[in-house]
Coordinates of C-alpha atoms and ligand atoms in Angstrom, one line a residue:
M106 CA 0.0 0.0 0.0
N107 CA 1.5 3.3 -1.0
L108 CA 0.1 6.8 -1.6
H109 CA -0.3 6.2 -5.4
T110 CA -2.5 3.2 -4.7
L111 CA -4.7 5.6 -2.8
G112 CA -4.9 8.2 -5.5
W113 CA -1.9 10.4 -4.9
D114 CA -0.5 11.9 -8.1
A115 CA 1.9 14.4 -9.5
T116 CA -0.4 17.4 -9.0
R117 CA -0.8 16.5 -5.3
E118 CA 3.0 16.1 -5.0
Q119 CA 3.4 19.6 -6.4
E120 CA 0.8 21.0 -4.0
F121 CA 2.6 19.3 -1.2
A122 CA 6.1 20.3 -2.0
P123 CA 6.3 23.4 0.2
L124 CA 4.8 21.5 3.2
Q125 CA 7.3 18.6 2.7
S126 CA 10.1 20.9 3.6
S127 CA 8.5 21.8 7.0
G128 CA 8.6 18.2 8.1
L129 CA 5.0 17.3 7.2
E130 CA 3.8 14.1 5.6
P131 CA 0.9 13.5 3.3
A132 CA -1.8 11.0 4.4
R133 CA -5.3 10.0 3.2
V134 CA -8.2 9.9 5.6
V135 CA -9.9 6.4 5.7
T136 CA -12.0 6.6 8.8
V137 CA -13.5 9.4 10.9
D138 CA -14.9 9.3 14.4
K139 CA -15.6 11.8 17.1
H140 CA -12.0 12.3 18.2
H141 CA -9.8 10.8 15.6
F142 CA -9.0 10.7 11.9
G143 CA -7.7 7.3 10.8
V144 CA -5.2 8.0 8.1
L145 CA -2.8 6.2 5.8
P146 CA 0.5 8.1 5.7
R147 CA 3.2 8.1 3.1
S148 CA 5.4 6.0 5.3
G149 CA 4.3 3.2 7.5
D150 CA 0.9 1.9 8.5
F151 CA -2.5 3.1 9.4
L152 CA -2.4 5.6 12.3
L153 CA -4.7 7.9 14.2
A154 CA -4.5 11.7 13.8
R155 CA -5.9 14.3 16.0
A156 CA -6.9 17.8 15.1
P157 CA -4.9 20.1 17.4
G158 CA -6.2 23.5 18.7
R159 CA -4.2 25.5 16.2
F160 CA -5.9 23.6 13.4
L161 CA -9.4 24.0 14.9
H162 CA -8.9 27.7 15.4
R163 CA -8.5 28.2 11.7
V164 CA -11.6 26.1 10.9
T165 CA -14.7 28.3 10.4
R166 CA -17.3 25.7 9.3
P167 CA -17.8 22.0 10.1
A168 CA -17.4 21.4 6.4
E169 CA -13.7 22.2 6.7
L170 CA -12.9 19.4 9.1
P171 CA -11.2 16.4 7.6
K172 CA -13.6 13.9 5.9
V173 CA -13.1 10.4 4.6
G174 CA -11.3 10.8 1.3
D175 CA -9.4 13.9 2.3
W176 CA -5.7 14.3 1.8
L177 CA -4.0 15.8 4.8
A178 CA -0.7 17.2 5.8
I179 CA 0.1 15.5 9.1
R180 CA 2.9 15.9 11.7
R181 CA 4.1 12.8 13.4
V182 CA 4.2 12.7 17.2
P183 CA 7.8 11.5 17.8
G184 CA 8.0 8.0 19.2
E185 CA 4.3 7.3 18.9
E186 CA 1.9 5.9 16.4
K187 CA 0.0 9.2 16.4
A188 CA -0.1 12.3 14.4
L189 CA -1.5 15.8 14.3
V190 CA -3.5 17.3 11.5
E191 CA -1.8 20.4 10.0
C192 CA -4.0 21.1 7.0
V193 CA -6.4 19.7 4.5
L194 CA -5.2 19.7 0.9
T195 CA -7.4 21.0 -1.9
R196 CA -10.6 19.0 -2.3
R197 CA -11.1 18.2 -6.0
T198 CA -14.6 16.9 -5.5
W199 CA -17.0 16.2 -2.7
L200 CA -20.4 14.9 -1.8
S201 CA -22.4 17.2 0.4
R202 CA -25.9 18.0 1.6
K203 CA -27.1 21.5 2.0
E204 CA -30.0 22.4 4.2
P205 CA -32.0 25.0 2.3
G206 CA -34.3 27.2 4.3
R207 CA -32.0 27.3 7.3
E208 CA -28.9 29.3 7.5
V209 CA -27.3 27.5 4.6
E210 CA -25.0 25.1 6.2
E211 CA -23.2 22.5 4.1
Q212 CA -22.5 19.1 5.4
V213 CA -19.6 17.5 3.6
L214 CA -19.9 13.7 3.6
V215 CA -16.9 12.4 1.6
T216 CA -14.3 14.0 -0.6
N217 CA -12.0 13.4 -3.6
V218 CA -14.5 11.0 -5.1
D219 CA -14.1 10.3 -8.8
V220 CA -17.2 8.4 -9.6
V221 CA -20.6 8.4 -7.9
F222 CA -22.6 5.3 -8.6
V223 CA -26.3 6.4 -8.3
V224 CA -28.2 3.2 -7.7
Q225 CA -31.9 2.7 -8.4
S226 CA -33.7 -0.6 -8.4
L227 CA -35.9 -1.8 -11.2
D228 CA -38.7 -2.7 -8.9
A229 CA -41.5 -0.8 -7.2
A230 CA -38.9 1.5 -5.6
F231 CA -37.8 2.9 -9.0
N232 CA -38.2 6.7 -8.6
L233 CA -37.2 9.2 -11.2
R234 CA -37.6 12.3 -8.9
L235 CA -35.3 10.7 -6.4
L236 CA -32.9 9.9 -9.3
Q237 CA -32.9 13.5 -10.2
R238 CA -32.1 14.7 -6.7
Q239 CA -29.3 12.1 -6.5
L240 CA -27.8 13.3 -9.7
V241 CA -27.9 16.9 -8.6
M242 CA -26.1 15.9 -5.5
A243 CA -23.4 14.1 -7.4
R244 CA -22.8 16.8 -9.9
E245 CA -22.8 19.7 -7.4
G246 CA -19.6 18.3 -5.9
G247 CA -17.9 17.8 -9.3
A248 CA -17.9 14.0 -9.4
Q249 CA -18.8 11.9 -12.4
P250 CA -22.2 10.3 -11.9
V251 CA -22.9 6.8 -13.3
V252 CA -26.5 5.5 -12.9
L253 CA -26.9 1.8 -12.1
L254 CA -30.4 0.4 -12.6
N255 CA -30.1 -2.7 -10.4
K256 CA -32.3 -5.8 -10.0
A257 CA -32.8 -6.1 -13.8
D258 CA -33.8 -9.7 -13.1
L259 CA -37.0 -8.5 -11.4
C260 CA -38.1 -6.2 -14.2
T261 CA -40.1 -6.9 -17.3
E262 CA -39.9 -3.4 -18.7
V263 CA -36.2 -2.8 -18.7
E264 CA -36.1 -0.9 -22.0
Q265 CA -38.8 1.5 -20.9
R266 CA -37.1 2.1 -17.5
L267 CA -33.8 2.6 -19.2
A268 CA -35.3 5.2 -21.6
E269 CA -36.9 7.0 -18.6
A270 CA -33.7 7.0 -16.6
S271 CA -31.6 8.1 -19.6
G272 CA -34.0 10.9 -20.2
T273 CA -33.5 12.1 -16.6
A274 CA -29.8 11.4 -16.4
G275 CA -28.7 14.4 -18.6
G276 CA -25.9 12.6 -20.3
A277 CA -24.7 10.5 -17.4
P278 CA -24.1 6.9 -18.4
V279 CA -27.0 4.6 -17.4
L280 CA -26.2 0.9 -16.9
V281 CA -28.7 -1.9 -16.5
V282 CA -27.3 -4.4 -13.9
S283 CA -28.2 -7.2 -11.6
A284 CA -26.1 -8.0 -8.5
R285 CA -27.9 -11.3 -8.5
T286 CA -27.4 -12.5 -12.1
R287 CA -24.3 -10.4 -12.7
R288 CA -25.8 -8.8 -15.7
G289 CA -24.0 -5.5 -16.5
I290 CA -21.3 -6.2 -13.9
P291 CA -18.4 -6.1 -16.4
Q292 CA -19.6 -2.7 -17.5
V293 CA -19.6 -1.5 -13.9
R294 CA -16.1 -2.8 -13.6
D295 CA -15.0 -0.7 -16.5
W296 CA -15.5 2.3 -14.3
L297 CA -13.3 0.8 -11.5
K298 CA -9.7 1.8 -12.2
P299 CA -6.8 1.4 -9.8
A300 CA -6.6 4.3 -7.4
R301 CA -9.9 5.7 -8.5
T302 CA -12.3 6.5 -5.7
V303 CA -15.9 5.6 -6.0
V304 CA -19.0 5.8 -3.8
F305 CA -22.5 4.2 -4.1
I306 CA -25.5 6.3 -3.2
G307 CA -29.1 5.2 -3.4
A308 CA -32.1 4.4 -1.2
S309 CA -31.9 1.5 1.3
G310 CA -32.6 -1.8 -0.3
V311 CA -31.7 -1.0 -3.9
G312 CA -28.7 -3.3 -3.7
K313 CA -25.6 -1.1 -2.9
S314 CA -24.1 -3.7 -0.6
S315 CA -24.9 -6.5 -2.9
L316 CA -23.2 -4.7 -5.8
I317 CA -20.1 -4.0 -3.7
N318 CA -20.0 -7.6 -2.5
R319 CA -20.4 -8.8 -6.1
L320 CA -17.7 -6.5 -7.4
Y321 CA -15.4 -7.5 -4.6
G322 CA -16.0 -11.2 -5.2
E323 CA -15.4 -11.0 -8.9
E324 CA -12.2 -9.1 -8.5
V325 CA -10.9 -11.5 -5.9
Q326 CA -11.5 -14.2 -8.4
A327 CA -9.8 -12.3 -11.2
T328 CA -6.7 -11.5 -9.1
T329 CA -6.5 -15.0 -7.8
E330 CA -6.3 -16.2 -11.4
V331 CA -3.5 -13.6 -12.1
R332 CA -1.8 -14.8 -8.9
E333 CA -1.8 -18.4 -10.1
S334 CA -0.2 -17.5 -13.4
D335 CA 2.5 -15.1 -12.1
S336 CA 2.7 -16.2 -8.5
K337 CA 2.6 -12.6 -7.3
G338 CA 0.7 -12.1 -4.0
R339 CA -1.8 -9.4 -3.6
H340 CA -2.9 -7.8 -0.4
T341 CA -6.5 -7.0 0.1
T342 CA -6.9 -4.2 2.5
T343 CA -10.1 -2.9 4.0
W344 CA -10.7 -0.2 6.6
R345 CA -14.0 0.4 8.2
E346 CA -15.0 3.2 5.7
L347 CA -12.8 2.6 2.8
I348 CA -12.6 -0.7 0.9
V349 CA -9.7 -1.3 -1.5
L350 CA -11.0 -3.6 -4.1
P351 CA -8.5 -6.3 -5.2
G352 CA -8.3 -4.6 -8.7
G353 CA -7.2 -1.4 -7.0
A354 CA -10.3 0.8 -7.0
L355 CA -11.3 2.4 -3.7
V356 CA -14.9 2.3 -2.4
I357 CA -15.9 4.7 0.3
D358 CA -18.8 3.6 2.4
T359 CA -19.4 5.6 5.5
P360 CA -22.3 5.8 7.9
G361 CA -22.8 9.3 6.6
M362 CA -23.3 7.9 3.2
R363 CA -26.1 5.8 4.5
E364 CA -27.8 8.7 6.2
V365 CA -27.8 10.7 3.0
H366 CA -30.2 8.3 1.4
M367 CA -32.6 9.0 4.2
W368 CA -32.1 12.6 3.7
L369 CA -32.6 12.6 0.0
A370 CA -35.8 10.6 0.4
T371 CA -37.2 12.8 3.1
E372 CA -36.3 15.8 0.8
G373 CA -39.0 14.2 -1.3
V374 CA -41.4 14.4 1.6
H375 CA -40.5 18.1 2.1
E376 CA -41.0 18.8 -1.5
A377 CA -44.5 17.5 -1.3
F378 CA -45.2 19.8 1.7
P379 CA -43.8 23.2 0.9
D380 CA -46.2 24.9 3.3
I381 CA -45.0 22.8 6.2
E382 CA -41.4 23.2 5.1
A383 CA -41.8 27.0 5.2
L384 CA -43.3 26.9 8.7
A385 CA -40.5 24.5 9.8
T386 CA -37.9 27.1 9.2
L387 CA -39.4 29.0 12.1
C388 CA -39.3 26.2 14.6
H389 CA -37.1 26.8 17.6
F390 CA -35.2 23.5 17.3
R391 CA -33.3 22.8 14.2
D392 CA -34.2 19.1 14.1
C393 CA -37.8 19.7 15.2
S394 CA -40.0 16.7 14.3
H395 CA -43.1 18.9 14.8
S396 CA -44.6 16.4 17.2
H397 CA -43.7 17.1 20.8
E398 CA -41.2 19.9 20.8
A399 CA -41.7 23.3 22.4
R400 CA -41.9 26.4 20.3
C401 CA -42.8 24.4 17.2
A402 CA -44.1 26.7 14.4
V403 CA -45.9 23.9 12.7
K404 CA -47.9 23.0 15.8
E405 CA -48.6 26.7 16.4
A406 CA -50.0 27.0 12.9
L407 CA -52.1 23.9 13.6
A408 CA -53.5 25.5 16.8
T409 CA -54.4 28.8 15.0
G410 CA -56.0 26.9 12.1
Q411 CA -53.5 28.2 9.6
L412 CA -52.6 24.6 8.9
T413 CA -55.4 22.0 8.7
R414 CA -55.2 18.9 10.8
D415 CA -55.7 16.7 7.7
R416 CA -52.6 18.1 6.0
Y417 CA -50.5 17.9 9.2
E418 CA -51.5 14.2 9.7
Q419 CA -50.6 13.3 6.1
F420 CA -47.2 14.9 6.6
V421 CA -46.6 13.1 9.9
K422 CA -47.7 9.8 8.5
L423 CA -45.4 10.0 5.5
Q424 CA -42.5 11.1 7.7
R425 CA -43.0 8.2 10.0
E426 CA -43.1 5.7 7.2
F427 CA -39.8 6.9 6.0
A428 CA -38.2 6.8 9.4
F429 CA -39.5 3.3 10.0
L430 CA -38.4 2.0 6.7
E431 CA -34.9 3.4 7.1
Q432 CA -34.5 2.1 10.6
A433 CA -35.4 -1.4 9.5
Q434 CA -33.1 -1.2 6.5
A435 CA -30.2 0.2 8.5
Q436 CA -30.5 -2.7 10.9
R437 CA -30.4 -5.3 8.2
N438 CA -27.6 -3.6 6.3
Y439 CA -25.6 -3.5 9.4
S440 CA -25.8 -7.2 10.0
E441 CA -25.2 -8.0 6.3
R442 CA -22.1 -5.7 6.3
K443 CA -20.8 -7.4 9.4
R444 CA -21.2 -10.8 7.8
F445 CA -19.5 -9.6 4.6
M446 CA -16.6 -8.2 6.6
R447 CA -16.2 -11.4 8.5
V448 CA -16.0 -13.4 5.3
A449 CA -13.6 -10.9 3.8
H450 CA -11.4 -11.1 6.9
R451 CA -11.3 -14.8 6.8
S452 CA -10.7 -15.3 3.2
F453 CA -8.1 -12.9 2.3
N454 CA -4.6 -11.9 3.2
K455 CA -5.2 -8.9 5.4
Q456 CA -3.3 -5.9 6.7
K457 CA -4.9 -5.0 10.0
P458 CA -5.1 -1.4 11.0
A459 CA -3.8 -0.7 14.5
G460 CA -6.5 0.3 17.0
Ligands
GDP190 P1 -28.6 -1.7 0.1 O1 -29.5 -1.3 1.3 O2 -28.7 -0.7 -1.0 O3 -27.2 -2.0 0.5 O4 -29.3 -3.1 -0.5 P2 -28.8 -4.6 -0.3 O5 -27.6 -4.9 -1.0 O6 -28.8 -4.9 1.2 O7 -30.0 -5.3 -1.0 C1 -31.3 -5.3 -0.6 C2 -32.0 -6.6 -1.0 O8 -32.1 -6.6 -2.4 C3 -31.3 -7.8 -0.5 O9 -32.3 -8.8 -0.1 C4 -30.6 -8.3 -1.8 O10 -30.4 -9.7 -1.8 C5 -31.6 -7.9 -2.9 N1 -30.9 -7.6 -4.1 C6 -29.8 -6.9 -4.3 N2 -29.5 -6.8 -5.6 C7 -30.4 -7.6 -6.3 C8 -30.6 -8.0 -7.7 O11 -29.9 -7.6 -8.6 N3 -31.7 -8.7 -7.9 C9 -32.5 -9.2 -7.0 N4 -33.6 -9.9 -7.3 N5 -32.4 -8.8 -5.7 C10 -31.3 -8.1 -5.3
ZN191 ZN1 -41.5 22.1 14.6

């Protein structure tokens, strides 16, 4: 594992040159939790970096904090497997959600992503409006979107759906695939180049994990065949939030990426209720659910009759359905992911991150 395997290139090297001379080292962020950034540095193994006060003082918005995918300049703590974050290098692309109607705050989810696979399923969940929102999100951050219409095996109107999706995709490639039958998987693999960073977005249940597992499995097979012929070993390396596929492409899959599907879907709920959305901007609590909170503008409008009870109940019902669906899916995804990781750990030669 070296920096080039992780996407480092000549332009980065140039950007980094002045920092190099002050004793800093480049590293890519592969995990983020409350207190630490898990990074892969130029030299040595995975280590945890902390953002020191002098870095935090310069940060004016949460969006500027390191995210999975970021390239950092870090300073090693002598004699320890630890480092301090000095600065974040230029972000080429990013995925973020903006909260319109509030003081516009951008939440950056992942950065330096080359390809965003926007996954829709060819079953009852197929949703062109959602596809549109997903494409906007991918394009806003500068990444290349590629639409995957999954579960082709369940659909009898593939041509029609393909035409509809292509009409919405505005020139983005649209691939018909099936994680189950492996239809279209070779075409997806054409987008997976060594050191290229990709993410999968899409509603829960459309088959993101199945596609990642499928791609992972096929590449393991392909590289095993290579290994047999040239007897070169290959390490498969996987961190919690960044998977290095055996062919060398990098898949970022963070909890934040999972939340975004929920958000995009509920955006749809909000679009259907612009009146309530407008009221909601006046609620005291930013994350008001308009059910039990004090100083809720929606409930107040309900009390004065400005908002009818019927309409309010429709809104609450739809919101609840989404929350329930997402919770059930998240639970299931979590156990499937754990199983996948266990299998991955068992089967392949692994470099284990410290800590
Ligand atoms: P995620 O929530 O987007 O990660 O979706 P999952 O990968 O967990 O898939 C959700 C469900 O759809 C699972 O039961 C999968 O087995 C199923 N599924 C995924 N891909 C396909 C496919 O191509 N065809 C069919 N028939 N089912 C699929
Ligand atoms: Zn409210």
